[in-house]
Amino acid sequence: DTGVSQNPRHKITKRGQNVTFRCDPISEHNRLYWYRQTLGQGPEFLTYFQNEAQLEKSRLLSDRFSAERPKGSFSTLEIQRTEQGDSAMYLCASSGPGLQETQYFGPGTRLLVL
Amino acid sequence: KQEVTQIPAALSVPEGENLVLNCSFTDSAIYNLQWFRQDPGKGLTSLLLIQSSQREQTSGRLNASLDKSSGRSTLYIAASQPGDSATYLCVVNSLGGGKLIFGQGTELSVKP
């Protein structure tokens, strides 16, 4: 078990471009979470999956954002038509089936939109 | 709606001091509370997790307490070292949600 992995670790893009991030959870974990952290702030919840079902989405997740977990394993987070305000660290976490279980975080993907 | 507040926002201490970081939360209906460490530009490292039925957890020089009824937690760091310099995040897992609610963090600087 190598923990939660995220790719890429860093992404620089121009405003208006689309970007996609990937998260590979710990293999036996069926819950997967996405959080966003802007400079000087604590992370904020974006969305989470139980297996392949997306169970909750924050209002922070505008129409330009979409997340998928097609086979209940890895997940992707896509941002369309990026804006400078999307610049942030995107963190992924996974956990076992219970709501009270510890979430294990990946190293994050840092996005910079120029 | 759960809100988590951390005081102070920043703290600078000389090496060797004992220090306390404070966290408060508005809704006592929680599964657990966790303290994380974050180094600049890096991901999150879990330090201590306290279940709602527990009062404290200890790991090495770190001790975290939880008073659920008053909505407070403290992280105590003994004999601080320059390597402790980082941002410390208090995180609450509220009942019925599953998603974590983070405080804004306390940025700690330990001077040699």
Coordinates of C-alpha atoms in Angstrom, one line a residue:
Chain A
D1 CA 0.0 0.0 0.0
T2 CA 1.7 3.2 -1.2
G3 CA -0.9 5.6 0.1
V4 CA -3.0 8.1 -1.9
S5 CA -1.3 9.4 -5.0
Q6 CA -2.1 12.4 -7.1
N7 CA -0.9 13.5 -10.6
P8 CA 0.4 15.8 -11.7
R9 CA 2.0 17.4 -8.7
H10 CA 2.2 20.8 -10.4
K11 CA 0.3 22.3 -13.3
I12 CA 0.7 25.7 -14.9
T13 CA -1.9 26.6 -17.5
K14 CA -3.2 29.7 -19.3
R15 CA -6.6 31.1 -18.5
G16 CA -9.3 29.5 -20.6
Q17 CA -7.6 26.1 -20.9
N18 CA -9.0 22.9 -19.5
V19 CA -7.1 20.8 -16.9
T20 CA -7.6 17.4 -15.5
F21 CA -6.2 16.0 -12.3
R22 CA -6.1 12.3 -11.2
C23 CA -6.3 10.8 -7.7
D24 CA -5.5 7.1 -6.9
P25 CA -6.8 6.2 -3.5
I26 CA -5.6 3.5 -1.1
S27 CA -6.8 0.3 -2.8
E28 CA -9.3 -0.9 -0.3
H29 CA -10.9 2.5 0.4
N30 CA -14.3 3.0 -1.1
R31 CA -14.7 6.7 -0.2
L32 CA -12.8 9.4 -2.0
Y33 CA -12.9 13.1 -1.3
W34 CA -11.7 16.3 -3.1
Y35 CA -10.7 19.5 -1.3
R36 CA -9.4 22.8 -2.5
Q37 CA -6.9 25.0 -0.6
T38 CA -6.2 28.6 -1.6
L39 CA -3.2 30.5 -0.2
G40 CA -3.4 31.2 3.5
Q41 CA -6.6 29.2 4.0
G42 CA -7.5 25.8 5.3
P43 CA -8.7 23.3 2.7
E44 CA -12.4 23.4 1.7
F45 CA -14.6 20.4 0.7
L46 CA -15.5 20.1 -2.9
T47 CA -17.1 16.7 -3.4
Y48 CA -17.0 13.1 -2.4
F49 CA -17.7 9.6 -3.8
Q50 CA -18.7 6.3 -2.3
N51 CA -17.6 3.8 -4.8
E52 CA -18.5 5.3 -8.2
A53 CA -21.4 7.3 -6.8
Q54 CA -20.9 11.1 -6.3
L55 CA -22.9 11.7 -3.1
E56 CA -22.3 15.3 -2.3
K57 CA -21.1 18.4 -4.1
S58 CA -20.2 21.7 -2.5
R59 CA -21.5 24.9 -4.0
L60 CA -17.9 25.8 -4.6
L61 CA -18.0 23.3 -7.4
S62 CA -19.2 25.5 -10.2
D63 CA -20.5 24.2 -13.6
R64 CA -16.9 24.4 -14.9
F65 CA -15.8 21.7 -12.5
S66 CA -16.6 18.0 -12.9
A67 CA -15.4 15.0 -11.0
E68 CA -15.7 11.3 -11.9
R69 CA -14.9 8.0 -10.4
P70 CA -16.0 5.6 -13.2
K71 CA -15.0 2.3 -11.7
G72 CA -14.9 3.1 -8.1
S73 CA -11.2 3.2 -8.0
F74 CA -9.3 6.3 -9.3
S75 CA -11.0 9.7 -9.7
T76 CA -10.5 12.6 -12.0
L77 CA -11.3 16.3 -11.4
E78 CA -11.6 18.4 -14.5
I79 CA -11.7 22.2 -14.6
Q80 CA -13.0 23.7 -17.9
R81 CA -12.2 27.2 -19.0
T82 CA -9.8 27.8 -16.1
E83 CA -9.8 31.2 -14.4
Q84 CA -7.1 32.8 -12.3
G85 CA -9.3 32.3 -9.2
D86 CA -8.9 28.5 -9.8
S87 CA -5.3 28.7 -8.7
A88 CA -5.0 26.6 -5.6
M89 CA -3.8 23.3 -4.2
Y90 CA -6.3 20.4 -5.0
L91 CA -6.2 17.7 -2.4
C92 CA -7.6 14.2 -2.6
A93 CA -8.3 11.9 0.4
S94 CA -9.7 8.4 0.8
S95 CA -11.2 6.4 3.6
G96 CA -13.0 3.2 4.5
P97 CA -16.8 2.9 4.3
G98 CA -17.7 4.6 7.6
L99 CA -18.3 8.4 7.9
Q100 CA -16.2 8.5 11.0
E101 CA -13.2 6.8 9.5
T102 CA -9.9 8.6 9.1
Q103 CA -9.3 10.2 5.8
Y104 CA -5.8 9.8 4.3
F105 CA -4.6 12.6 2.1
G106 CA -2.5 12.7 -1.0
P107 CA 0.3 15.2 -1.7
G108 CA -1.9 17.5 -3.7
T109 CA -1.8 19.0 -7.1
R110 CA -0.8 22.7 -7.2
L111 CA -2.5 24.6 -10.0
L112 CA -1.4 28.0 -11.3
V113 CA -3.5 29.7 -13.8
L114 CA -1.8 32.5 -15.6
Chain B
K1 CA -23.4 24.7 9.9
Q2 CA -20.1 23.6 11.4
E3 CA -17.4 26.3 11.7
V4 CA -13.9 25.8 13.0
T5 CA -11.8 28.7 14.3
Q6 CA -8.1 28.6 15.3
I7 CA -6.3 31.1 17.5
P8 CA -3.8 32.5 17.1
A9 CA -3.4 32.8 13.3
A10 CA 0.4 33.0 13.7
L11 CA 2.8 32.3 16.6
S12 CA 6.6 32.8 16.9
V13 CA 8.4 31.3 19.8
P14 CA 12.0 30.7 20.8
E15 CA 13.3 27.1 20.7
G16 CA 12.5 25.1 23.8
E17 CA 9.3 26.8 24.8
N18 CA 6.1 24.9 25.5
L19 CA 3.1 26.2 23.5
V20 CA -0.6 25.7 23.1
L21 CA -2.6 26.1 19.9
N22 CA -6.3 26.6 20.3
C23 CA -9.3 25.4 18.2
S24 CA -13.0 26.0 18.6
F25 CA -15.9 24.5 16.8
T26 CA -19.6 25.5 16.7
D27 CA -21.4 22.2 16.6
S28 CA -20.6 19.5 19.2
A29 CA -22.1 16.7 17.1
I30 CA -18.9 15.3 15.8
Y31 CA -17.4 11.9 15.0
N32 CA -13.8 13.1 15.7
L33 CA -11.4 15.9 15.7
Q34 CA -7.9 15.8 14.1
W35 CA -4.8 17.9 14.1
F36 CA -2.7 18.1 10.9
R37 CA 0.6 19.6 10.1
Q38 CA 1.3 21.3 6.8
D39 CA 4.7 22.4 5.6
P40 CA 4.8 25.2 3.0
G41 CA 3.6 24.1 -0.4
K42 CA 3.2 20.5 0.8
G43 CA 0.3 18.1 1.6
L44 CA -1.1 17.3 5.0
T45 CA 0.4 15.1 7.7
S46 CA -1.9 13.7 10.4
L47 CA -0.6 14.3 13.9
L48 CA -3.4 13.2 16.3
L49 CA -7.0 12.1 16.0
I50 CA -9.4 12.2 18.9
Q51 CA -12.6 10.3 18.7
S52 CA -15.7 12.0 20.1
S53 CA -15.7 9.7 23.1
Q54 CA -12.1 10.5 24.0
R55 CA -10.7 13.4 26.0
E56 CA -7.1 13.4 24.7
Q57 CA -4.4 11.8 22.6
T58 CA -0.7 11.9 23.0
S59 CA 2.2 11.3 20.5
G60 CA 5.7 12.1 21.6
R61 CA 5.9 15.8 22.4
L62 CA 2.4 16.4 21.2
N63 CA -0.8 16.2 23.3
A64 CA -4.2 17.1 22.0
S65 CA -7.3 17.5 24.2
L66 CA -11.0 17.6 23.3
D67 CA -13.9 19.1 25.2
K68 CA -16.8 18.4 23.0
S69 CA -19.4 20.1 25.2
S70 CA -17.6 23.4 25.1
G71 CA -16.5 23.0 21.4
R72 CA -12.8 23.3 22.2
S73 CA -9.6 21.5 21.4
T74 CA -6.0 22.3 22.2
L75 CA -2.8 21.1 20.8
Y76 CA 0.1 21.2 23.3
I77 CA 3.7 21.1 21.9
A78 CA 6.4 20.5 24.5
A79 CA 10.0 21.7 24.2
S80 CA 9.4 23.2 20.7
Q81 CA 12.1 22.7 18.0
P82 CA 12.8 24.6 14.8
G83 CA 11.6 21.5 12.9
D84 CA 8.2 22.1 14.4
S85 CA 7.8 25.2 12.3
A86 CA 4.8 24.6 10.0
T87 CA 1.1 25.4 9.8
Y88 CA -1.1 23.4 12.2
L89 CA -4.7 22.7 11.1
C90 CA -7.6 21.7 13.3
V91 CA -10.1 19.5 11.5
V92 CA -13.6 18.4 12.5
N93 CA -15.6 15.4 11.1
S94 CA -19.2 16.3 11.9
L95 CA -21.9 13.7 12.3
G96 CA -24.0 12.9 9.3
G97 CA -21.5 14.5 6.9
G98 CA -18.3 12.6 6.4
K99 CA -16.6 15.7 4.9
L100 CA -14.0 17.4 7.0
I101 CA -14.3 21.0 8.1
F102 CA -10.9 22.7 8.5
G103 CA -9.8 25.7 10.5
Q104 CA -7.7 28.3 8.8
G105 CA -4.6 27.1 10.6
T106 CA -2.0 28.5 13.0
E107 CA 1.3 29.3 11.4
L108 CA 4.0 28.4 13.9
S109 CA 7.6 29.6 13.7
V110 CA 10.2 28.3 16.2
K111 CA 13.3 30.3 16.3
P112 CA 16.7 28.7 17.1

